[in-house]
């Protein structure tokens, strides 16, 4: 196949160039019928391809023409047997993955620190989660992935599970040994579903961790929009044939997708794929070089630490993506949140995320030398301002015990509930999510039995000033529980 071609983008552009007289939606008709300021801001080119699935432009729900061709090129570029375009982000692709393999009552093995789209899919599908604790990094105060050994134990205990879900790489760019995890799950005929929201680029350079398709996974939900150069909200779902039917995936994807698919988003997937396939290696090469030199400079700033190869110290940290700069700021004596706000207010710098101990900055093909120089200048300034006042804090990252799941999250979500003081809720079934971030691991999800140990854990975290999030009552005095469903006699 010729990866230099863009059948979808070219097809849509050619259609717009014919300037057809339009008697169809979108009603702005190339921008002429919309607010003038917005029309001028977006420009004629973008508005001329803001189209929907009229006959010459194919249909994402039943691709036969230019979308099919664009998806086939993407499959080749990502090393998949099939690629499905998503205009509903990786969240949409993740829900499709889970609903493609799980029916109500089916088990799915998942890490405890999953994105909300995974818990949503578990509720929608009626699946029963079998949770695995991710490994914690006590030095950085973050959670990593799950280990092959933990997956082996979970598969042995639940050989009837319908899927193993792996986050590869994590938000912080860390990966476990995915090939090994795939071998283990496949030895039980269990498909491996990968949340690859933060890993579209890793497929294109040998110094980056193995992508889901390279590691032999069955499905991967991949955010092209996050790090692959397409527009926000556009993602792909990659499939390797064998344990999962592509017809089933197409059906579920279609059920969860708008009938008014944006051709601007679809065309951006087609062109991002071309850019990655044609130039991905070179682009990643310069990102890695820029990130490596930035990491070196950051580590020369007093009280700042940016981990590199030394992070690869356990089974959960088999490999890492060097373009993610995890910047530990705990030795500055202020939190990552404070650093984020300080950078915004003093240097107009926006970071990717912050938590109590770190900020995360990402290096992509959109970066130039001067961007990282500004970051280094800002953090040097901050470090100088805080020097002398610093008291190094020890991080204690603990993980709550995983409570017993008494109802499926779906049954709990639809059950009638009542509000109780938290201290009186022991033995009752939670109807809410409660989690501490960092490390982003839920204490309760809907359907789990509340224990006194886990209530004590919540109080410990509140007293330590850690953000406990999730419940409707943000003071955590009260919690919603399932009405009159006594879990214990
Ligand atoms: C780990 C992880 N998975 C899935 C998603 C969902 O991706 P999207 O925003 O494209 O729906 C995110 C988004 O931040 C994420 O961090």
Short mmCIF file of C-alpha atoms and ligand atoms in Angstrom, two decimals:
data_model
loop_
_atom_site.label_atom_id
_atom_site.label_comp_id
_atom_site.label_asym_id
_atom_site.label_seq_id
_atom_site.Cartn_x
_atom_site.Cartn_y
_atom_site.Cartn_z
CA UNK A 1 0.00 0.00 0.00
CA UNK A 2 1.12 3.54 -0.58
CA UNK A 3 1.29 5.22 2.83
CA UNK A 4 1.79 8.58 1.14
CA UNK A 5 -1.82 8.53 -0.02
CA UNK A 6 -4.73 9.97 1.98
CA UNK A 7 -7.86 8.54 0.32
CA UNK A 8 -10.24 10.05 2.86
CA UNK A 9 -8.76 13.54 3.11
CA UNK A 10 -8.22 13.72 -0.65
CA UNK A 11 -11.73 12.41 -1.36
CA UNK A 12 -13.38 14.94 0.95
CA UNK A 13 -11.27 17.79 -0.44
CA UNK A 14 -12.08 16.83 -4.02
CA UNK A 15 -15.76 16.74 -3.15
CA UNK A 16 -15.60 20.19 -1.56
CA UNK A 17 -13.65 21.54 -4.57
CA UNK A 18 -16.60 20.73 -6.81
CA UNK A 19 -18.60 23.25 -4.72
CA UNK A 20 -21.82 21.23 -4.96
CA UNK A 21 -25.11 23.04 -4.31
CA UNK A 22 -25.97 21.62 -0.90
CA UNK A 23 -29.47 20.81 0.26
CA UNK A 24 -28.23 18.72 3.18
CA UNK A 25 -26.86 19.18 6.67
CA UNK A 26 -24.77 20.71 8.15
CA UNK A 27 -27.04 23.70 7.68
CA UNK A 28 -24.20 26.24 7.79
CA UNK A 29 -23.39 25.05 4.21
CA UNK A 30 -19.68 25.69 4.08
CA UNK A 31 -19.88 28.38 6.77
CA UNK A 32 -22.20 30.75 4.89
CA UNK A 33 -25.03 30.20 7.37
CA UNK A 34 -23.11 30.66 10.60
CA UNK A 35 -21.89 33.37 12.94
CA UNK A 36 -19.46 35.55 10.97
CA UNK A 37 -16.74 35.84 13.62
CA UNK A 38 -16.56 32.07 14.04
CA UNK A 39 -16.72 31.52 10.28
CA UNK A 40 -13.75 33.83 9.70
CA UNK A 41 -11.86 32.34 12.61
CA UNK A 42 -12.15 28.79 11.27
CA UNK A 43 -11.68 29.73 7.63
CA UNK A 44 -13.17 28.45 4.38
CA UNK A 45 -10.99 25.36 4.06
CA UNK A 46 -12.02 23.80 7.36
CA UNK A 47 -15.68 24.70 6.88
CA UNK A 48 -15.79 23.31 3.33
CA UNK A 49 -14.99 19.83 4.65
CA UNK A 50 -17.30 20.01 7.67
CA UNK A 51 -19.53 17.44 6.02
CA UNK A 52 -21.42 14.34 7.01
CA UNK A 53 -21.90 10.91 5.48
CA UNK A 54 -23.53 11.74 2.16
CA UNK A 55 -23.16 9.01 -0.44
CA UNK A 56 -19.89 10.04 -2.18
CA UNK A 57 -18.11 10.33 1.15
CA UNK A 58 -18.66 6.76 2.44
CA UNK A 59 -20.06 5.97 5.90
CA UNK A 60 -18.10 5.13 9.04
CA UNK A 61 -20.94 2.81 10.05
CA UNK A 62 -20.60 0.66 6.89
CA UNK A 63 -17.32 1.65 5.26
CA UNK A 64 -17.12 0.61 1.60
CA UNK A 65 -15.13 3.37 -0.06
CA UNK A 66 -12.72 6.09 1.03
CA UNK A 67 -13.14 5.40 4.78
CA UNK A 68 -12.49 1.70 4.22
CA UNK A 69 -9.34 2.54 2.24
CA UNK A 70 -8.14 4.98 4.90
CA UNK A 71 -8.76 2.42 7.65
CA UNK A 72 -6.84 -0.24 5.68
CA UNK A 73 -3.85 2.07 5.33
CA UNK A 74 -4.04 2.80 9.06
CA UNK A 75 -4.16 -0.94 9.83
CA UNK A 76 -0.98 -1.45 7.83
CA UNK A 77 0.74 1.51 9.51
CA UNK A 78 -0.18 0.35 13.04
CA UNK A 79 0.57 -3.34 12.34
CA UNK A 80 -3.06 -4.35 12.88
CA UNK A 81 -5.38 -6.63 10.92
CA UNK A 82 -8.18 -4.06 11.17
CA UNK A 83 -8.30 -0.43 12.26
CA UNK A 84 -11.55 1.31 13.15
CA UNK A 85 -11.65 5.11 13.28
CA UNK A 86 -13.26 6.65 16.37
CA UNK A 87 -14.72 10.15 16.46
CA UNK A 88 -15.54 9.65 20.14
CA UNK A 89 -12.05 9.63 21.52
CA UNK A 90 -10.28 6.70 23.05
CA UNK A 91 -13.12 6.57 25.58
CA UNK A 92 -15.43 5.43 22.76
CA UNK A 93 -12.85 2.91 21.53
CA UNK A 94 -12.33 1.54 25.06
CA UNK A 95 -16.07 1.07 25.59
CA UNK A 96 -16.22 -0.76 22.24
CA UNK A 97 -13.32 -3.07 23.24
CA UNK A 98 -14.92 -4.10 26.51
CA UNK A 99 -18.45 -4.42 25.16
CA UNK A 100 -17.11 -6.51 22.26
CA UNK A 101 -15.78 -9.21 24.59
CA UNK A 102 -18.00 -9.01 27.71
CA UNK A 103 -21.63 -9.94 28.16
CA UNK A 104 -23.58 -9.36 31.39
CA UNK A 105 -22.01 -11.40 34.20
CA UNK A 106 -18.72 -12.05 32.35
CA UNK A 107 -15.46 -11.47 34.22
CA UNK A 108 -12.80 -9.05 33.02
CA UNK A 109 -9.36 -8.73 34.62
CA UNK A 110 -8.44 -5.03 35.00
CA UNK A 111 -5.91 -2.93 36.89
CA UNK A 112 -7.44 -1.03 39.78
CA UNK A 113 -6.21 2.37 38.49
CA UNK A 114 -8.25 2.46 35.28
CA UNK A 115 -9.63 5.43 33.35
CA UNK A 116 -13.31 6.19 33.92
CA UNK A 117 -14.27 4.97 30.42
CA UNK A 118 -13.31 1.45 31.55
CA UNK A 119 -15.52 1.56 34.62
CA UNK A 120 -18.28 3.06 32.48
CA UNK A 121 -17.93 0.17 30.00
CA UNK A 122 -18.05 -2.30 32.87
CA UNK A 123 -21.33 -0.72 34.01
CA UNK A 124 -22.76 -0.63 30.45
CA UNK A 125 -21.80 -4.23 29.70
CA UNK A 126 -22.75 -5.69 33.09
CA UNK A 127 -19.30 -7.28 33.39
CA UNK A 128 -17.75 -8.22 36.73
CA UNK A 129 -14.29 -6.71 37.24
CA UNK A 130 -11.51 -8.82 38.74
CA UNK A 131 -9.11 -6.16 39.95
CA UNK A 132 -5.33 -6.36 40.04
CA UNK A 133 -3.40 -3.82 42.08
CA UNK A 134 -0.91 -1.84 40.04
CA UNK A 135 2.60 -1.55 41.41
CA UNK A 136 3.29 1.64 43.35
CA UNK A 137 6.35 3.79 43.07
CA UNK A 138 7.14 5.05 46.53
CA UNK A 139 9.89 7.33 45.34
CA UNK A 140 7.68 9.25 42.90
CA UNK A 141 4.28 8.67 44.51
CA UNK A 142 2.66 7.34 41.32
CA UNK A 143 1.19 4.01 40.27
CA UNK A 144 2.62 1.96 37.42
CA UNK A 145 1.12 -0.96 35.54
CA UNK A 146 0.38 -4.55 36.43
CA UNK A 147 3.04 -7.25 36.42
CA UNK A 148 3.02 -10.46 34.34
CA UNK A 149 3.09 -12.39 37.62
CA UNK A 150 -0.09 -10.68 38.83
CA UNK A 151 -1.76 -11.41 35.49
CA UNK A 152 -0.71 -15.07 35.74
CA UNK A 153 -2.26 -15.33 39.21
CA UNK A 154 -5.49 -13.64 38.07
CA UNK A 155 -5.79 -15.89 34.99
CA UNK A 156 -5.16 -18.98 37.08
CA UNK A 157 -7.87 -17.98 39.55
CA UNK A 158 -10.28 -16.80 36.81
CA UNK A 159 -9.59 -18.86 33.66
CA UNK A 160 -13.15 -18.07 32.52
CA UNK A 161 -12.38 -14.31 32.26
CA UNK A 162 -13.30 -12.82 28.89
CA UNK A 163 -10.47 -10.29 28.77
CA UNK A 164 -7.34 -8.93 30.41
CA UNK A 165 -7.10 -5.16 30.20
CA UNK A 166 -3.67 -3.52 30.33
CA UNK A 167 -2.75 0.18 30.40
CA UNK A 168 0.26 0.38 28.08
CA UNK A 169 1.96 2.81 28.51
CA UNK A 170 0.64 4.52 31.64
CA UNK A 171 -0.02 8.26 31.63
CA UNK A 172 3.54 8.64 32.91
CA UNK A 173 4.90 6.58 30.00
CA UNK A 174 5.79 3.38 31.86
CA UNK A 175 5.12 -0.10 30.47
CA UNK A 176 5.20 -3.63 31.85
CA UNK A 177 6.39 -6.54 29.71
CA UNK A 178 3.33 -6.57 27.47
CA UNK A 179 4.50 -9.46 25.25
CA UNK A 180 4.85 -11.63 28.34
CA UNK A 181 1.38 -10.59 29.59
CA UNK A 182 -0.07 -11.41 26.14
CA UNK A 183 1.59 -14.87 26.18
CA UNK A 184 0.16 -15.59 29.62
CA UNK A 185 -3.39 -14.45 28.76
CA UNK A 186 -3.33 -16.26 25.41
CA UNK A 187 -2.29 -19.50 27.11
CA UNK A 188 -5.77 -19.32 28.73
CA UNK A 189 -7.38 -18.18 25.42
CA UNK A 190 -8.15 -14.85 27.03
CA UNK A 191 -7.86 -11.82 24.74
CA UNK A 192 -5.72 -8.85 25.78
CA UNK A 193 -7.28 -5.39 25.50
CA UNK A 194 -4.90 -2.47 25.70
CA UNK A 195 -5.64 1.08 26.79
CA UNK A 196 -3.08 2.74 24.54
CA UNK A 197 -4.37 6.28 25.08
CA UNK A 198 -0.82 7.51 25.71
CA UNK A 199 1.02 5.40 23.16
CA UNK A 200 0.15 6.05 19.52
CA UNK A 201 3.73 7.15 18.75
CA UNK A 202 5.54 4.23 20.40
CA UNK A 203 4.91 2.01 17.38
CA UNK A 204 7.23 4.14 15.27
CA UNK A 205 10.60 4.01 17.04
CA UNK A 206 12.66 1.11 18.41
CA UNK A 207 13.77 3.09 21.49
CA UNK A 208 10.14 3.42 22.56
CA UNK A 209 8.27 0.58 24.29
CA UNK A 210 6.53 -2.08 22.17
CA UNK A 211 3.10 -1.03 20.96
CA UNK A 212 0.07 -3.21 21.66
CA UNK A 213 0.03 -4.60 18.12
CA UNK A 214 3.80 -5.28 18.18
CA UNK A 215 3.34 -7.17 21.45
CA UNK A 216 0.58 -9.35 19.95
CA UNK A 217 -2.39 -7.89 21.85
CA UNK A 218 -5.87 -8.46 20.45
CA UNK A 219 -7.36 -4.97 20.70
CA UNK A 220 -5.88 -1.55 21.38
CA UNK A 221 -7.68 1.74 21.88
CA UNK A 222 -5.19 4.34 20.77
CA UNK A 223 -5.44 8.14 21.06
CA UNK A 224 -4.11 9.44 17.77
CA UNK A 225 -5.24 12.89 18.95
CA UNK A 226 -3.12 12.88 22.11
CA UNK A 227 0.36 12.26 20.68
CA UNK A 228 -0.12 11.37 17.01
CA UNK A 229 -1.02 14.72 15.47
CA UNK A 230 -4.76 14.32 14.69
CA UNK A 231 -7.49 16.58 16.00
CA UNK A 232 -8.83 16.28 19.55
CA UNK A 233 -11.44 13.53 19.89
CA UNK A 234 -10.11 11.36 17.03
CA UNK A 235 -8.73 7.94 17.93
CA UNK A 236 -8.40 4.45 16.51
CA UNK A 237 -9.26 0.97 17.66
CA UNK A 238 -6.74 -1.58 16.35
CA UNK A 239 -7.57 -5.27 16.16
CA UNK A 240 -5.48 -8.38 15.68
CA UNK A 241 -7.58 -11.26 14.42
CA UNK A 242 -7.87 -14.50 16.32
CA UNK A 243 -9.70 -14.24 19.62
CA UNK A 244 -12.01 -11.29 18.80
CA UNK A 245 -14.37 -11.01 15.84
CA UNK A 246 -13.97 -7.88 13.73
CA UNK A 247 -17.66 -8.02 12.76
CA UNK A 248 -18.62 -7.85 16.44
CA UNK A 249 -16.28 -4.90 17.00
CA UNK A 250 -17.73 -3.05 13.98
CA UNK A 251 -21.28 -3.63 15.29
CA UNK A 252 -20.52 -2.37 18.81
CA UNK A 253 -18.46 0.58 17.54
CA UNK A 254 -21.38 1.57 15.34
CA UNK A 255 -23.86 1.25 18.23
CA UNK A 256 -21.78 3.64 20.32
CA UNK A 257 -21.03 6.16 17.56
CA UNK A 258 -22.90 9.26 16.44
CA UNK A 259 -24.57 9.00 13.04
CA UNK A 260 -23.23 12.50 12.28
CA UNK A 261 -19.53 11.64 12.08
CA UNK A 262 -17.25 14.64 11.60
CA UNK A 263 -15.23 14.49 8.39
CA UNK A 264 -12.80 17.03 9.78
CA UNK A 265 -11.93 14.55 12.53
CA UNK A 266 -11.88 11.59 10.14
CA UNK A 267 -9.67 13.42 7.63
CA UNK A 268 -7.31 14.37 10.45
CA UNK A 269 -6.92 10.66 11.30
CA UNK A 270 -6.11 9.89 7.67
CA UNK A 271 -3.42 12.59 7.48
CA UNK A 272 -1.99 11.86 10.95
CA UNK A 273 -1.56 8.24 9.85
CA UNK A 274 0.30 9.41 6.71
CA UNK A 275 2.56 11.68 8.78
CA UNK A 276 3.34 8.90 11.28
CA UNK A 277 3.87 6.23 8.61
CA UNK A 278 6.07 8.41 6.42
CA UNK A 279 7.94 10.47 9.02
CA UNK A 280 7.21 8.83 12.41
CA UNK A 281 10.69 7.41 12.98
CA UNK A 282 12.43 10.69 12.24
CA UNK A 283 9.91 12.67 14.30
CA UNK A 284 10.34 10.35 17.27
CA UNK A 285 14.11 10.43 16.91
CA UNK A 286 14.15 14.20 17.40
CA UNK A 287 11.56 14.08 20.22
CA UNK A 288 13.68 11.52 22.08
CA UNK A 289 16.82 13.61 21.56
CA UNK A 290 15.12 16.78 22.78
CA UNK A 291 13.58 14.97 25.76
CA UNK A 292 16.91 13.37 26.71
CA UNK A 293 18.75 16.69 26.71
CA UNK A 294 15.90 18.36 28.63
CA UNK A 295 15.99 15.58 31.23
CA UNK A 296 19.73 16.13 31.66
CA UNK A 297 19.26 19.89 32.17
CA UNK A 298 16.34 19.37 34.57
CA UNK A 299 18.45 17.06 36.71
CA UNK A 300 21.01 19.83 37.13
CA UNK A 301 18.42 22.08 38.81
CA UNK A 302 18.65 21.81 42.61
CA UNK A 303 15.65 20.00 44.18
CA UNK A 304 14.29 18.90 40.79
CA UNK A 305 14.43 15.26 39.71
CA UNK A 306 13.42 13.85 36.34
CA UNK A 307 13.76 10.04 36.22
CA UNK A 308 15.41 8.27 33.29
CA UNK A 309 16.62 4.68 32.78
CA UNK A 310 16.93 4.07 36.52
CA UNK A 311 13.11 3.88 36.70
CA UNK A 312 13.37 0.42 35.12
CA UNK A 313 13.77 -1.37 38.40
CA UNK A 314 10.85 -3.78 38.67
CA UNK A 315 8.55 -6.11 36.74
CA UNK A 316 5.98 -3.31 36.37
CA UNK A 317 8.59 -0.97 34.90
CA UNK A 318 9.92 -3.04 32.03
CA UNK A 319 10.32 -0.09 29.66
CA UNK A 320 9.47 3.61 29.49
CA UNK A 321 8.77 6.38 27.03
CA UNK A 322 11.55 8.96 27.38
CA UNK A 323 9.42 11.68 25.74
CA UNK A 324 7.40 11.89 28.97
CA UNK A 325 9.18 14.10 31.47
CA UNK A 326 8.05 13.12 34.96
CA UNK A 327 9.35 16.01 37.04
CA UNK A 328 9.44 15.27 40.75
CA UNK A 329 9.09 18.54 42.71
CA UNK A 330 8.64 17.13 46.22
CA UNK A 331 12.06 18.46 47.29
CA UNK A 332 11.01 22.02 46.46
CA UNK A 333 8.75 21.79 49.51
CA UNK A 334 5.61 22.59 47.51
CA UNK A 335 3.12 20.35 45.75
CA UNK A 336 2.95 19.59 42.05
CA UNK A 337 -0.38 21.49 41.96
CA UNK A 338 1.38 24.59 43.33
CA UNK A 339 4.13 24.27 40.73
CA UNK A 340 1.54 23.97 37.96
CA UNK A 341 -0.16 27.20 39.08
CA UNK A 342 3.18 29.00 39.59
CA UNK A 343 4.35 28.09 36.07
CA UNK A 344 1.04 29.33 34.62
CA UNK A 345 1.05 32.61 36.50
CA UNK A 346 4.75 33.45 36.18
CA UNK A 347 5.83 31.95 32.85
CA UNK A 348 2.57 31.21 31.00
CA UNK A 349 3.63 27.56 30.85
CA UNK A 350 0.93 24.87 30.86
CA UNK A 351 1.90 21.37 31.98
CA UNK A 352 0.17 18.09 31.03
CA UNK A 353 -0.73 17.18 34.60
CA UNK A 354 0.27 17.68 38.19
CA UNK A 355 -0.25 15.76 41.40
CA UNK A 356 0.99 16.15 44.94
CA UNK A 357 4.60 15.33 44.13
CA UNK A 358 5.11 15.76 40.37
CA UNK A 359 4.36 17.63 37.21
CA UNK A 360 4.30 15.85 33.86
CA UNK A 361 5.50 17.57 30.67
CA UNK A 362 5.34 15.90 27.29
CA UNK A 363 7.73 16.39 24.37
CA UNK A 364 6.11 15.91 20.96
CA UNK A 365 6.89 16.78 17.34
CA UNK A 366 5.22 20.12 18.10
CA UNK A 367 8.07 21.16 20.42
CA UNK A 368 11.10 23.30 19.63
CA UNK A 369 14.31 23.94 21.57
CA UNK A 370 13.01 27.30 22.85
CA UNK A 371 10.00 25.66 24.56
CA UNK A 372 12.19 23.47 26.72
CA UNK A 373 14.61 26.31 27.40
CA UNK A 374 11.69 28.27 28.85
CA UNK A 375 10.70 25.34 31.06
CA UNK A 376 14.26 24.97 32.34
CA UNK A 377 14.53 28.72 32.96
CA UNK A 378 11.22 28.72 34.88
CA UNK A 379 12.08 25.73 37.06
CA UNK A 380 15.56 27.12 37.77
CA UNK A 381 13.91 30.35 38.92
CA UNK A 382 11.45 28.46 41.11
CA UNK A 383 14.20 26.32 42.58
CA UNK A 384 16.25 29.42 43.45
CA UNK A 385 13.22 31.06 45.08
CA UNK A 386 12.53 28.06 47.26
CA UNK A 387 16.10 27.11 48.15
CA UNK A 388 16.88 27.16 51.84
CA UNK A 389 13.24 26.66 52.84
CA UNK A 390 13.08 23.09 51.71
CA UNK A 391 12.32 20.21 53.95
CA UNK A 392 12.45 16.91 52.08
CA UNK A 393 9.21 15.01 52.57
CA UNK A 394 9.05 11.24 52.58
CA UNK A 395 6.25 9.90 50.44
CA UNK A 396 4.09 7.19 51.90
CA UNK A 397 1.93 5.73 49.19
CA UNK A 398 -0.35 3.07 50.57
CA UNK A 399 -3.00 1.14 48.76
CA UNK A 400 -6.37 0.29 50.26
CA UNK A 401 -7.43 -3.37 50.31
CA UNK A 402 -9.72 -4.17 47.42
CA UNK A 403 -13.19 -4.64 48.94
CA UNK A 404 -15.40 -7.61 48.11
CA UNK A 405 -17.62 -7.03 45.08
CA UNK A 406 -21.12 -7.92 46.18
CA UNK A 407 -23.12 -6.66 43.21
CA UNK A 408 -21.89 -6.01 39.67
CA UNK A 409 -21.12 -2.32 39.20
CA UNK A 410 -24.08 -2.23 36.79
CA UNK A 411 -26.54 -3.67 39.36
CA UNK A 412 -25.24 -1.21 41.95
CA UNK A 413 -25.49 1.69 39.51
CA UNK A 414 -29.18 0.98 38.83
CA UNK A 415 -30.18 0.01 42.40
CA UNK A 416 -32.06 2.39 44.70
CA UNK A 417 -29.81 4.12 47.19
CA UNK A 418 -29.85 5.95 50.49
CA UNK A 419 -27.43 8.33 52.16
CA UNK A 420 -25.68 7.27 55.38
CA UNK A 421 -23.01 8.84 57.58
CA UNK A 422 -19.75 7.27 56.40
CA UNK A 423 -19.02 5.86 59.88
CA UNK A 424 -22.33 3.90 59.80
CA UNK A 425 -21.75 2.49 56.33
CA UNK A 426 -19.60 -0.53 57.31
CA UNK A 427 -21.01 -3.68 55.76
CA UNK A 428 -23.17 -1.78 53.29
CA UNK A 429 -22.70 -1.76 49.51
CA UNK A 430 -21.27 1.41 48.07
CA UNK A 431 -23.19 3.11 45.26
CA UNK A 432 -20.38 5.60 44.66
CA UNK A 433 -16.78 5.85 43.55
CA UNK A 434 -14.32 7.06 46.16
CA UNK A 435 -10.67 7.43 45.19
CA UNK A 436 -7.44 9.05 46.30
CA UNK A 437 -5.40 10.82 43.63
CA UNK A 438 -2.45 10.28 43.57
CA UNK A 439 -2.03 7.40 43.03
CA UNK A 440 -5.48 7.32 41.41
CA UNK A 441 -6.68 4.03 42.80
CA UNK A 442 -10.34 3.69 43.85
CA UNK A 443 -11.09 2.85 47.48
CA UNK A 444 -14.65 1.80 46.59
CA UNK A 445 -16.46 1.41 43.31
CA UNK A 446 -20.24 0.86 43.03
CA UNK A 447 -21.10 -2.66 44.17
CA UNK A 448 -18.28 -3.09 46.72
CA UNK A 449 -18.80 -3.74 50.41
CA UNK A 450 -17.58 -0.92 52.65
CA UNK A 451 -15.18 -2.06 55.37
CA UNK A 452 -14.01 -0.33 58.54
CA UNK A 453 -10.40 -0.63 57.32
CA UNK A 454 -11.22 1.26 54.16
CA UNK A 455 -13.10 3.96 56.09
CA UNK A 456 -10.03 4.32 58.31
CA UNK A 457 -7.93 4.60 55.14
CA UNK A 458 -10.16 7.44 53.88
CA UNK A 459 -9.75 9.30 57.20
CA UNK A 460 -5.98 8.79 57.16
CA UNK A 461 -5.79 10.31 53.68
CA UNK A 462 -7.99 13.28 54.56
CA UNK A 463 -5.86 13.93 57.65
CA UNK A 464 -2.70 13.76 55.55
CA UNK A 465 -4.18 16.42 53.24
CA UNK A 466 -4.47 14.04 50.28
CA UNK A 467 -7.31 14.63 47.87
CA UNK A 468 -10.04 12.03 48.33
CA UNK A 469 -12.35 12.40 45.35
CA UNK A 470 -15.51 11.03 43.86
CA UNK A 471 -18.49 11.00 46.17
CA UNK A 472 -21.38 13.46 45.86
CA UNK A 473 -20.65 14.69 49.40
CA UNK A 474 -17.17 16.13 48.91
CA UNK A 475 -16.68 16.44 52.70
CA UNK A 476 -17.04 12.65 52.89
CA UNK A 477 -19.25 12.87 55.96
CA UNK A 478 -21.85 10.81 54.11
CA UNK A 479 -21.96 8.25 51.32
CA UNK A 480 -24.63 6.76 49.05
CA UNK A 481 -25.19 3.07 49.71
CA UNK A 482 -27.59 0.55 48.19
CA UNK A 483 -30.93 0.65 50.01
CA UNK A 484 -31.53 -2.10 52.56
CA UNK A 485 -29.15 -4.54 50.96
CA UNK A 486 -27.35 -5.77 54.03
CA UNK A 487 -24.15 -7.40 52.89
CA UNK A 488 -23.59 -9.06 56.27
CA UNK A 489 -26.18 -10.52 58.63
C1 LIG B 1 -5.26 6.20 30.53
C2 LIG B 1 -6.35 6.83 29.71
N1 LIG B 1 -7.21 6.05 29.05
C3 LIG B 1 -8.20 6.55 28.30
C4 LIG B 1 -8.37 7.90 28.16
C5 LIG B 1 -9.50 8.41 27.33
O1 LIG B 1 -9.07 9.03 26.15
P1 LIG B 1 -9.94 10.10 25.38
O2 LIG B 1 -9.78 11.41 26.12
O3 LIG B 1 -9.39 10.13 24.00
O4 LIG B 1 -11.36 9.66 25.40
C6 LIG B 1 -7.50 8.77 28.81
C7 LIG B 1 -7.67 10.23 28.71
O5 LIG B 1 -6.98 11.02 29.28
C8 LIG B 1 -6.46 8.23 29.63
O6 LIG B 1 -5.61 9.00 30.30
#
